Amino acid sequence: MKVQIALIATLLGSAALAQTTTIGNVTITRPGDVRQTAPVRPATAAPARTPVTSATAGQAKAIAVPSDLPNGWRHLQGRVVAPSSVRLPAGSRVQVTIEELDRQGATRSVYLKVDFPTTKLSTPYNVQYSSQRLNAQSTYVVRAKVFDGNGRTLYTTKALHRAPDLRSASMNINVSR
């Protein structure tokens, strides 16, 4: 039986506070440095720039917008995928992040971080986030990491997976050892 994990990350509060919310086995973290410099833009503003991805990176496809998605928000879903089907050790967790990059391609800040348990790869993810909090001058990527029960990294994203400019999109995130 497939277990879909739906995560809604509410990022409209004060930018200075770090906030972690746990719902069941899912942890939603809003880092303290999120969007301290980005002004709030109207929902009709131009989308953020994103880098070109490699040929092996996941490509986003437009999907139907969920009926409950607020104006100015984006919906992203898909699967965290390893090169082959993998059973993971007990206590394994997946972390999906949307990160702002600097001009050299290093992570400047983590815009969104969600963490949830899983027993295998591929595994589904589903996030909703406010596009109004994105800096139009910045580049954003989606990354995933898989950890064992002791916090050791098992799999991670190697190629850049650009954050889609679409209001609602499906995109698989490729991970490898």
Short mmCIF file of C-alpha atoms in Angstrom, two decimals:
data_model
loop_
_atom_site.label_atom_id
_atom_site.label_comp_id
_atom_site.label_asym_id
_atom_site.label_seq_id
_atom_site.Cartn_x
_atom_site.Cartn_y
_atom_site.Cartn_z
CA MET A 1 0.00 0.00 0.00
CA LYS A 2 1.43 3.36 -1.01
CA VAL A 3 1.68 5.95 1.67
CA GLN A 4 1.45 9.50 0.40
CA ILE A 5 2.98 12.09 2.66
CA ALA A 6 1.52 15.52 2.29
CA LEU A 7 3.41 18.39 3.83
CA ILE A 8 2.33 21.98 4.01
CA ALA A 9 5.09 24.34 5.02
CA THR A 10 3.73 27.63 6.25
CA LEU A 11 6.46 30.20 5.78
CA LEU A 12 4.66 33.50 6.24
CA GLY A 13 5.62 34.16 9.88
CA SER A 14 8.51 36.18 11.21
CA ALA A 15 11.74 35.53 9.28
CA ALA A 16 13.88 35.79 12.41
CA LEU A 17 12.47 32.74 14.21
CA ALA A 18 13.57 29.18 13.60
CA GLN A 19 10.52 26.95 13.74
CA THR A 20 10.12 23.19 13.74
CA THR A 21 6.75 21.45 13.64
CA THR A 22 6.27 17.70 13.97
CA ILE A 23 3.05 16.10 12.77
CA GLY A 24 3.12 12.35 13.41
CA ASN A 25 6.44 11.16 11.97
CA VAL A 26 6.88 14.19 9.68
CA THR A 27 9.07 17.15 10.68
CA ILE A 28 8.69 20.51 8.95
CA THR A 29 11.53 22.97 9.62
CA ARG A 30 11.59 26.62 8.76
CA PRO A 31 15.20 27.80 9.23
CA GLY A 32 15.84 31.13 10.94
CA ASP A 33 17.60 32.75 7.97
CA VAL A 34 14.78 32.17 5.50
CA ARG A 35 14.10 35.20 3.29
CA GLN A 36 15.48 37.87 5.62
CA THR A 37 16.46 39.94 2.60
CA ALA A 38 13.66 39.17 0.13
CA PRO A 39 10.70 41.51 -0.03
CA VAL A 40 7.23 40.04 -0.32
CA ARG A 41 6.10 40.26 -3.95
CA PRO A 42 2.58 40.17 -5.34
CA ALA A 43 1.46 36.78 -6.65
CA THR A 44 1.68 38.02 -10.23
CA ALA A 45 5.41 38.89 -10.01
CA ALA A 46 7.91 37.14 -12.29
CA PRO A 47 9.07 33.71 -11.05
CA ALA A 48 12.55 33.20 -9.58
CA ARG A 49 15.43 32.32 -11.92
CA THR A 50 16.57 28.71 -11.84
CA PRO A 51 19.72 27.04 -13.18
CA VAL A 52 19.93 24.73 -16.15
CA THR A 53 19.86 21.13 -14.99
CA SER A 54 21.97 18.28 -16.25
CA ALA A 55 20.48 15.69 -18.60
CA THR A 56 20.12 13.22 -15.70
CA ALA A 57 18.25 15.58 -13.37
CA GLY A 58 14.48 15.39 -12.89
CA GLN A 59 12.37 17.48 -15.22
CA ALA A 60 9.25 19.19 -13.89
CA LYS A 61 5.89 18.62 -15.56
CA ALA A 62 2.83 20.79 -15.06
CA ILE A 63 -0.01 19.06 -13.20
CA ALA A 64 -3.48 20.12 -12.07
CA VAL A 65 -3.45 22.78 -9.35
CA PRO A 66 -4.92 21.43 -6.08
CA SER A 67 -8.25 23.11 -5.35
CA ASP A 68 -7.12 24.12 -1.85
CA LEU A 69 -3.80 25.73 -2.94
CA PRO A 70 -3.81 29.36 -1.77
CA ASN A 71 -3.10 32.18 -4.25
CA GLY A 72 0.63 32.88 -4.47
CA TRP A 73 1.59 29.37 -3.38
CA ARG A 74 3.24 26.55 -5.32
CA HIS A 75 2.68 22.81 -5.18
CA LEU A 76 5.48 20.33 -5.91
CA GLN A 77 5.16 16.57 -5.79
CA GLY A 78 7.00 13.56 -7.10
CA ARG A 79 9.27 10.79 -5.92
CA VAL A 80 12.73 10.61 -4.39
CA VAL A 81 14.31 8.01 -6.68
CA ALA A 82 17.50 5.92 -6.40
CA PRO A 83 19.11 4.28 -9.48
CA SER A 84 17.27 1.06 -8.54
CA SER A 85 14.59 0.05 -6.04
CA VAL A 86 16.10 -0.01 -2.53
CA ARG A 87 14.90 -1.29 0.85
CA LEU A 88 16.23 1.06 3.51
CA PRO A 89 17.33 0.25 7.07
CA ALA A 90 14.84 0.69 9.90
CA GLY A 91 14.52 4.30 11.03
CA SER A 92 15.58 5.81 7.69
CA ARG A 93 14.42 9.33 6.88
CA VAL A 94 14.19 11.47 3.74
CA GLN A 95 14.92 15.19 3.78
CA VAL A 96 13.70 17.36 0.88
CA THR A 97 14.94 20.96 0.71
CA ILE A 98 14.45 23.98 -1.50
CA GLU A 99 17.68 25.97 -1.38
CA GLU A 100 18.71 29.39 -2.59
CA LEU A 101 22.09 29.34 -4.37
CA ASP A 102 24.73 32.04 -4.49
CA ARG A 103 26.45 33.02 -7.74
CA GLN A 104 29.06 30.27 -7.31
CA GLY A 105 26.36 27.60 -6.94
CA ALA A 106 26.80 27.08 -3.19
CA THR A 107 23.81 27.06 -0.83
CA ARG A 108 23.14 30.59 0.43
CA SER A 109 20.11 29.67 2.53
CA VAL A 110 17.59 26.89 2.97
CA TYR A 111 14.14 28.15 2.02
CA LEU A 112 12.21 25.00 2.94
CA LYS A 113 13.17 21.74 4.64
CA VAL A 114 10.86 18.77 5.21
CA ASP A 115 11.86 15.50 6.80
CA PHE A 116 9.85 12.25 6.89
CA PRO A 117 10.36 8.51 7.52
CA THR A 118 10.54 5.94 4.74
CA THR A 119 11.35 2.26 4.29
CA LYS A 120 12.25 2.27 0.59
CA LEU A 121 13.28 4.24 -2.47
CA SER A 122 11.52 5.37 -4.50
CA THR A 123 9.26 7.20 -2.08
CA PRO A 124 6.71 9.98 -2.66
CA TYR A 125 6.99 13.58 -1.46
CA ASN A 126 4.52 16.45 -1.66
CA VAL A 127 5.18 20.06 -0.58
CA GLN A 128 3.36 23.37 -0.79
CA TYR A 129 5.16 26.67 -0.26
CA SER A 130 4.68 30.41 -0.71
CA SER A 131 6.21 31.68 -3.95
CA GLN A 132 5.79 35.23 -2.65
CA ARG A 133 8.71 34.59 -0.29
CA LEU A 134 11.11 33.75 -3.15
CA ASN A 135 13.65 36.36 -4.23
CA ALA A 136 13.21 37.00 -7.97
CA GLN A 137 16.95 37.66 -8.30
CA SER A 138 17.92 34.29 -6.79
CA THR A 139 18.35 30.76 -8.07
CA TYR A 140 16.55 27.89 -6.29
CA VAL A 141 17.11 24.13 -6.42
CA VAL A 142 15.35 21.12 -4.92
CA ARG A 143 17.58 18.58 -3.18
CA ALA A 144 17.02 15.36 -1.28
CA LYS A 145 19.06 13.35 1.22
CA VAL A 146 18.32 9.97 2.73
CA PHE A 147 19.63 9.18 6.23
CA ASP A 148 19.73 5.93 8.20
CA GLY A 149 18.37 5.76 11.77
CA ASN A 150 21.70 7.04 13.16
CA GLY A 151 21.76 10.11 10.92
CA ARG A 152 24.40 8.79 8.50
CA THR A 153 23.84 9.93 4.90
CA LEU A 154 22.92 6.99 2.63
CA TYR A 155 21.90 8.83 -0.56
CA THR A 156 22.04 12.42 -1.74
CA THR A 157 21.22 14.54 -4.78
CA LYS A 158 24.26 14.86 -7.08
CA ALA A 159 22.78 16.81 -10.02
CA LEU A 160 20.95 20.11 -9.68
CA HIS A 161 17.16 19.79 -9.77
CA ARG A 162 15.88 23.27 -10.48
CA ALA A 163 12.86 24.44 -8.54
CA PRO A 164 10.07 24.70 -11.13
CA ASP A 165 8.48 28.04 -11.96
CA LEU A 166 5.14 26.26 -12.39
CA ARG A 167 2.32 26.83 -9.91
CA SER A 168 1.78 23.07 -9.62
CA ALA A 169 4.35 20.56 -10.80
CA SER A 170 5.47 16.95 -10.59
CA MET A 171 9.21 16.26 -10.46
CA ASN A 172 11.22 13.25 -9.40
CA ILE A 173 14.39 13.94 -7.41
CA ASN A 174 17.27 11.61 -8.28
CA VAL A 175 19.57 10.49 -5.45
CA SER A 176 22.63 8.25 -5.42
CA ARG A 177 25.37 7.09 -3.03
#
